[in-house]
Structure formats: structure tokens, C-alpha cells
PDB file of C-alpha atoms in Angstrom:
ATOM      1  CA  UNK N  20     161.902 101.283  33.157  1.00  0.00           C
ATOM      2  CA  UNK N  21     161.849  97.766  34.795  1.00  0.00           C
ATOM      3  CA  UNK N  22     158.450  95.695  33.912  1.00  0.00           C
ATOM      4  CA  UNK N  23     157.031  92.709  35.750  1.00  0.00           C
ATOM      5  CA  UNK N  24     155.748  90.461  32.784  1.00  0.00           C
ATOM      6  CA  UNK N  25     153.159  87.848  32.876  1.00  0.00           C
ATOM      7  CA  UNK N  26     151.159  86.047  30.691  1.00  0.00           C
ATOM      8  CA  UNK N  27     146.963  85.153  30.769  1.00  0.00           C
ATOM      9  CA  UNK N  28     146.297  82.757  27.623  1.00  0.00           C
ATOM     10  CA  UNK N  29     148.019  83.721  24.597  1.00  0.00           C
ATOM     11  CA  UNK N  30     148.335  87.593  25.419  1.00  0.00           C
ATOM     12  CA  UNK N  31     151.285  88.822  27.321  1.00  0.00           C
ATOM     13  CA  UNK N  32     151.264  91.700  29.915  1.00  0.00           C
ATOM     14  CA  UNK N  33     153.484  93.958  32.326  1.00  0.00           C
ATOM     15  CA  UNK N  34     153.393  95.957  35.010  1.00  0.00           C
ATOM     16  CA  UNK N  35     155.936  98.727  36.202  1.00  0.00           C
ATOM     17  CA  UNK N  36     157.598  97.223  38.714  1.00  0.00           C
ATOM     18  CA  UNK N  37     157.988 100.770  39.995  1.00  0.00           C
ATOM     19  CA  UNK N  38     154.267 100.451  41.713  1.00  0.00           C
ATOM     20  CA  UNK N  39     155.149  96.712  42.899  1.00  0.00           C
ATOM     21  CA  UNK N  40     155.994  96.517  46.733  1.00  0.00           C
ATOM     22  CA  UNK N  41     156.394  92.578  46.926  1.00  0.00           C
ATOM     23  CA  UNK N  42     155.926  89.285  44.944  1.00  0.00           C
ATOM     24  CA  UNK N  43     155.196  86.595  46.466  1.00  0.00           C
ATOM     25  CA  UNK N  44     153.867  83.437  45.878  1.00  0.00           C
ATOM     26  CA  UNK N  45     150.060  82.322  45.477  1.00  0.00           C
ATOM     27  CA  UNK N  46     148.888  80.962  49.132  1.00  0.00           C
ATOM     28  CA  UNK N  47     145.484  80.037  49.979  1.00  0.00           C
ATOM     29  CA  UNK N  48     142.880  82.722  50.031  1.00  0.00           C
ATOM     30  CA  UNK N  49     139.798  83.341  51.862  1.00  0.00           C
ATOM     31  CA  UNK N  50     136.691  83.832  50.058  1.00  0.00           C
ATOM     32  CA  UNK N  51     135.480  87.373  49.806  1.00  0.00           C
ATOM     33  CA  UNK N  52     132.154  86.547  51.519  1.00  0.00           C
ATOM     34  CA  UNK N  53     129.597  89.445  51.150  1.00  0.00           C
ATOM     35  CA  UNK N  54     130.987  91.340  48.345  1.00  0.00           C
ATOM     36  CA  UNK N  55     128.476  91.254  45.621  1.00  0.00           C
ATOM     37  CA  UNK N  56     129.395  94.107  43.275  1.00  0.00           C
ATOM     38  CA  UNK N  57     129.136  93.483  39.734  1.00  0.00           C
ATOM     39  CA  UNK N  58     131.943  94.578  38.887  1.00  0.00           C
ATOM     40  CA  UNK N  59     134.180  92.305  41.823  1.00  0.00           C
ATOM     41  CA  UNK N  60     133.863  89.451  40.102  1.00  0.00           C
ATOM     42  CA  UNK N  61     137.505  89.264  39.446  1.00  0.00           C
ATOM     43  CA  UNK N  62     138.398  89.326  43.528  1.00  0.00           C
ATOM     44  CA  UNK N  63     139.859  85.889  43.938  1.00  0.00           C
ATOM     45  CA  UNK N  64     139.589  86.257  47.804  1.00  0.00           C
ATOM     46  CA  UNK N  65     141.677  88.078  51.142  1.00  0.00           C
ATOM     47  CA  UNK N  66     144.525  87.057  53.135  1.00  0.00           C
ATOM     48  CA  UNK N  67     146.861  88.253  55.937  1.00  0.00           C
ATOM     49  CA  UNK N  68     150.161  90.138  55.005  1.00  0.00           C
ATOM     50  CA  UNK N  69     151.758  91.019  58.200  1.00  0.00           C
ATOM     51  CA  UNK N  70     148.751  92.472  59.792  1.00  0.00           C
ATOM     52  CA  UNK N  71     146.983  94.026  57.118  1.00  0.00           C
ATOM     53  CA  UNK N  72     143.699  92.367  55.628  1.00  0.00           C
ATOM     54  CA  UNK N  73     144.645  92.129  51.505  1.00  0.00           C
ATOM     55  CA  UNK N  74     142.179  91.529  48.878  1.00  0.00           C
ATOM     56  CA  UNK N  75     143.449  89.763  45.603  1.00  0.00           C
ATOM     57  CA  UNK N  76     141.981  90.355  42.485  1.00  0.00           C
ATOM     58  CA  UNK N  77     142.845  87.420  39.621  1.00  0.00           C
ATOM     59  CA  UNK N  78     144.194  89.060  36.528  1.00  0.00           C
ATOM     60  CA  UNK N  79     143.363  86.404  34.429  1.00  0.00           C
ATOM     61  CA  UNK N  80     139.375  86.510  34.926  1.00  0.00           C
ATOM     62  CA  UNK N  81     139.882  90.613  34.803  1.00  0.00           C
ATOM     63  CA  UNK N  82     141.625  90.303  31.144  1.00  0.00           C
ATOM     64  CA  UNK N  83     140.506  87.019  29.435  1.00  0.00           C
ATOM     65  CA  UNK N  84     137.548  86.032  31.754  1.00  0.00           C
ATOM     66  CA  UNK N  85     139.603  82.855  32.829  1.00  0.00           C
ATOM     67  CA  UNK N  86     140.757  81.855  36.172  1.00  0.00           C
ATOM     68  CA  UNK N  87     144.469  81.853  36.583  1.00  0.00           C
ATOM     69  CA  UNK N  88     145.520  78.304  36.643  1.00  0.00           C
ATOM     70  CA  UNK N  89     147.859  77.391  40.123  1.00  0.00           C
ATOM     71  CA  UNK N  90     151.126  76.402  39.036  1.00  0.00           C
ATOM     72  CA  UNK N  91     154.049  77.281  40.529  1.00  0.00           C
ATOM     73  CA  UNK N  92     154.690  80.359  38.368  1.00  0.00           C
ATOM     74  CA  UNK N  93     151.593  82.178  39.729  1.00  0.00           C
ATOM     75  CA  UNK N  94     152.121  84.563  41.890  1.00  0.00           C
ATOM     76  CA  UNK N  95     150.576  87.584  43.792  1.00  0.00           C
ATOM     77  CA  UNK N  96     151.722  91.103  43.307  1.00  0.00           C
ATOM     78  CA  UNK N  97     151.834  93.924  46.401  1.00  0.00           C
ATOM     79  CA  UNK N  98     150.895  97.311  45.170  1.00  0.00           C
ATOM     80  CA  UNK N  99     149.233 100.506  46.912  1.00  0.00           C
ATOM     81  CA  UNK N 100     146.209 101.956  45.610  1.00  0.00           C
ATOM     82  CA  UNK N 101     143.323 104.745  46.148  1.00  0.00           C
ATOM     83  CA  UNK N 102     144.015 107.338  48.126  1.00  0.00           C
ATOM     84  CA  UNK N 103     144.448 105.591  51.461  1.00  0.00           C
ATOM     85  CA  UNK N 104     147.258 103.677  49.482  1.00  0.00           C
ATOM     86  CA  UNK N 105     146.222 100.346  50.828  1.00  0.00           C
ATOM     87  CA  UNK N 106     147.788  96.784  49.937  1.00  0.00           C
ATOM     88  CA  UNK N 107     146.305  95.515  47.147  1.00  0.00           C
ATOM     89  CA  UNK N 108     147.339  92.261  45.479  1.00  0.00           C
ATOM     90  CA  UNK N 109     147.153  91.192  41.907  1.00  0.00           C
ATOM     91  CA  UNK N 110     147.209  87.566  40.643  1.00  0.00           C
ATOM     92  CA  UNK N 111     148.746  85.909  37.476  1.00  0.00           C
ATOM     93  CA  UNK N 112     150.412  83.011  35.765  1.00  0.00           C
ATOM     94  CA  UNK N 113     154.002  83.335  34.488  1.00  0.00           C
ATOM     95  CA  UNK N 114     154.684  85.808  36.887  1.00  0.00           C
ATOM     96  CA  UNK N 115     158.395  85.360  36.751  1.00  0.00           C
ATOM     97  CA  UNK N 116     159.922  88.004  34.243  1.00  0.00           C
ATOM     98  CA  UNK N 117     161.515  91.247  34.060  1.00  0.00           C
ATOM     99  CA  UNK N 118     161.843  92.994  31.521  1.00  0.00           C
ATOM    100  CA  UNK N 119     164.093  96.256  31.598  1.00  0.00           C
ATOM    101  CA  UNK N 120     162.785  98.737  28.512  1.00  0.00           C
ATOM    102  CA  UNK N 121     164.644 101.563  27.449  1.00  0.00           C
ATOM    103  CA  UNK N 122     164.442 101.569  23.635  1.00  0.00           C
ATOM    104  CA  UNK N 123     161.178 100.042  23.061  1.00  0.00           C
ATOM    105  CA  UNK N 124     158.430 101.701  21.289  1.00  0.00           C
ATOM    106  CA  UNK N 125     155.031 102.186  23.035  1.00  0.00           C
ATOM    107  CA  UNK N 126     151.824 102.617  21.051  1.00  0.00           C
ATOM    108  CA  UNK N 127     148.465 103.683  22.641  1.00  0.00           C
ATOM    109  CA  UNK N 128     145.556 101.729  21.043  1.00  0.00           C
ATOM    110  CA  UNK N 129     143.647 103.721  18.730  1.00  0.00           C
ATOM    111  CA  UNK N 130     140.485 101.385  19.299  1.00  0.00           C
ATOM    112  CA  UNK N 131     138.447 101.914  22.441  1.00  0.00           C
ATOM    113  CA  UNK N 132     139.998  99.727  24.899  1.00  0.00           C
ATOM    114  CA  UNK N 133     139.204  99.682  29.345  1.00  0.00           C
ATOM    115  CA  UNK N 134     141.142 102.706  31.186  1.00  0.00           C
ATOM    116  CA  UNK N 135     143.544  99.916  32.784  1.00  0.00           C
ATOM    117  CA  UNK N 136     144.617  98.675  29.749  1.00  0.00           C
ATOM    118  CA  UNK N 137     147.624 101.026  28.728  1.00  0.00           C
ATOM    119  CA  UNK N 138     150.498 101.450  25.851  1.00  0.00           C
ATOM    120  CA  UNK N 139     151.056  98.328  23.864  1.00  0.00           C
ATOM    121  CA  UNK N 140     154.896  97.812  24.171  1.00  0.00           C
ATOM    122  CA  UNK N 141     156.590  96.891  20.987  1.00  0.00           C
ATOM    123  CA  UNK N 142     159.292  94.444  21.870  1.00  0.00           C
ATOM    124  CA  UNK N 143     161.561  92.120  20.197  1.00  0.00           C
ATOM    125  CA  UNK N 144     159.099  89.282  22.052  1.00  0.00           C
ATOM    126  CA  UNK N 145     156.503  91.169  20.647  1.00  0.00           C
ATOM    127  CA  UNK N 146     153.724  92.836  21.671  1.00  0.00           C
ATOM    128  CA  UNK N 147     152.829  92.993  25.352  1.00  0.00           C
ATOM    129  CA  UNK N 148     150.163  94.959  26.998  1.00  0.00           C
ATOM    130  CA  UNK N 149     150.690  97.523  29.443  1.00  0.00           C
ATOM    131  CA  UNK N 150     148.162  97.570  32.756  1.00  0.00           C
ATOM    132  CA  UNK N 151     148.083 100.620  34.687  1.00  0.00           C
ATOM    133  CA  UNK N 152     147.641  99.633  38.606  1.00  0.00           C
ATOM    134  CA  UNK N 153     145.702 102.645  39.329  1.00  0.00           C
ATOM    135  CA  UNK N 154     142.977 102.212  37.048  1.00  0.00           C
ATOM    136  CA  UNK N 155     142.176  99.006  37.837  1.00  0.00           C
ATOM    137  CA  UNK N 156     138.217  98.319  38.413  1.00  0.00           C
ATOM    138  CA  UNK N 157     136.772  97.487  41.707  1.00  0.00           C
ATOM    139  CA  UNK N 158     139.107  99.389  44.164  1.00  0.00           C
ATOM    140  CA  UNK N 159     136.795 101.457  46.038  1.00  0.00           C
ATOM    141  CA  UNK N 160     134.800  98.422  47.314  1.00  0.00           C
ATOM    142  CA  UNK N 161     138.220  97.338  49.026  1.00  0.00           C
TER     143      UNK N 161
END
């Protein structure tokens, strides 16, 4: 399994890039004017990818509460979610890693954790967080 890694703080994280369509890099956003959910505090705005209206939610106010800072390793992830399978795009420093994983040990966490945070991946650059894509909060206001 191929993972997309990236890092918010001091914690590092991964995605499969299995459930990644595109990366591309961070571009200016619109705000997300009248969305007022609780819970979509973490939507860092919208933009236009060929045609299609894409919100953006910033993985590094999701996981540590902290914007992710721009700098040139930031980018913006393309994955399909909910049932309609629309684009949704997910933000974070240091996205620029792969990491292929084929003798690694997974945990699951033990303590309670949120449903998008998934096995912790035991790795020779130690531990780094799994997050599953389709258990992210927030994706049925989009």
C-alpha cells in the first residue's frame, strides 16, 4: 500500500493514496460564506477544479486546531466522498511524501480516539497516524 504522508505540528500522518485523485498545489480559496455548522470550522474555503465547485477542508485545524501554514510544501488533496462521490479536497503542510508499506505493523488505538483517525503505522520513521477519508467530519454539509 502506497501512503501520502504529511505532517501538522509535531505529529505525522498519511493517507492511502489509493482514495487520492490529484495533488495539487495550495491556490487561493474562496471563503465558504454561509456555512455556519459547528462542526465546519475546519473548511478553509471553495475553488474551481475544471468545472466542479470544491470545498477544502484544512487538516491542520481538523487535527491540531492550527491553521496550516502556506509554504510551498502545502498542498491540496482530490478525493471522492459520500455517496454522490463528489470532489473533495484536503489541505496540509509537508505534503510531499510517499511512503510505500508492506511490512509495517499497524496498531489500532486502544484509547477512544475520532472515527477518522485510523491504525497508527509503526514505521522505521516512527509512528504516523492513519486518516480514513471517508470518515472525515463535515461532509454532508458539502
Amino acid at each position: 500500500m502506497l501512503m501520502l504522508l504529511f505532517q501538522v505540528g509535531d505529529s505525522r500522518y498519511a493517507l492511502d493514496s489509493a482514495q487520492i485523485e490529484n495533488i495539487i498545489p495550495k491556490i487561493e480559496l474562496a471563503p465558504p460564506a454561509g456555512l455556519n455548522q459547528p462542526d465546519a470550522k475546519h473548511l478553509a474555503g471553495l475553488f474551481n477544479y475544471q468545472g466542479q465547485l470544491v470545498p477544502v477542508l484544512d487538516l491542520g485545524i481538523l487535527l491540531q486546531g492550527q491553521p496550516s501554514h502556506p509554504s510551498l510544501s502545502t498542498r491540496i488533496a482530490l478525493t471522492r466522498c459520500g455517496t454522490d462521490q463528489a470532489l473533495l479536497g484536503l489541505m496540509a503542510p509537508g505534503m510531499t511524501a510517499m511512503l510505500q508499506i508492506n511490512t509495517v505493523e499497524r496498531a489500532t488505538p486502544t484509547l477512544p480516539t475520532k472515527a477518522y483517525l485510523g491504525d497508527i503505522l509503526m514505521t522505521q520513521r516512527g509512528l504516523i497516524q492513519c486518516i480514513e477519508i471517508a470518515q472525515l467530519p463535515g461532509q454532508q454539509h458539502f
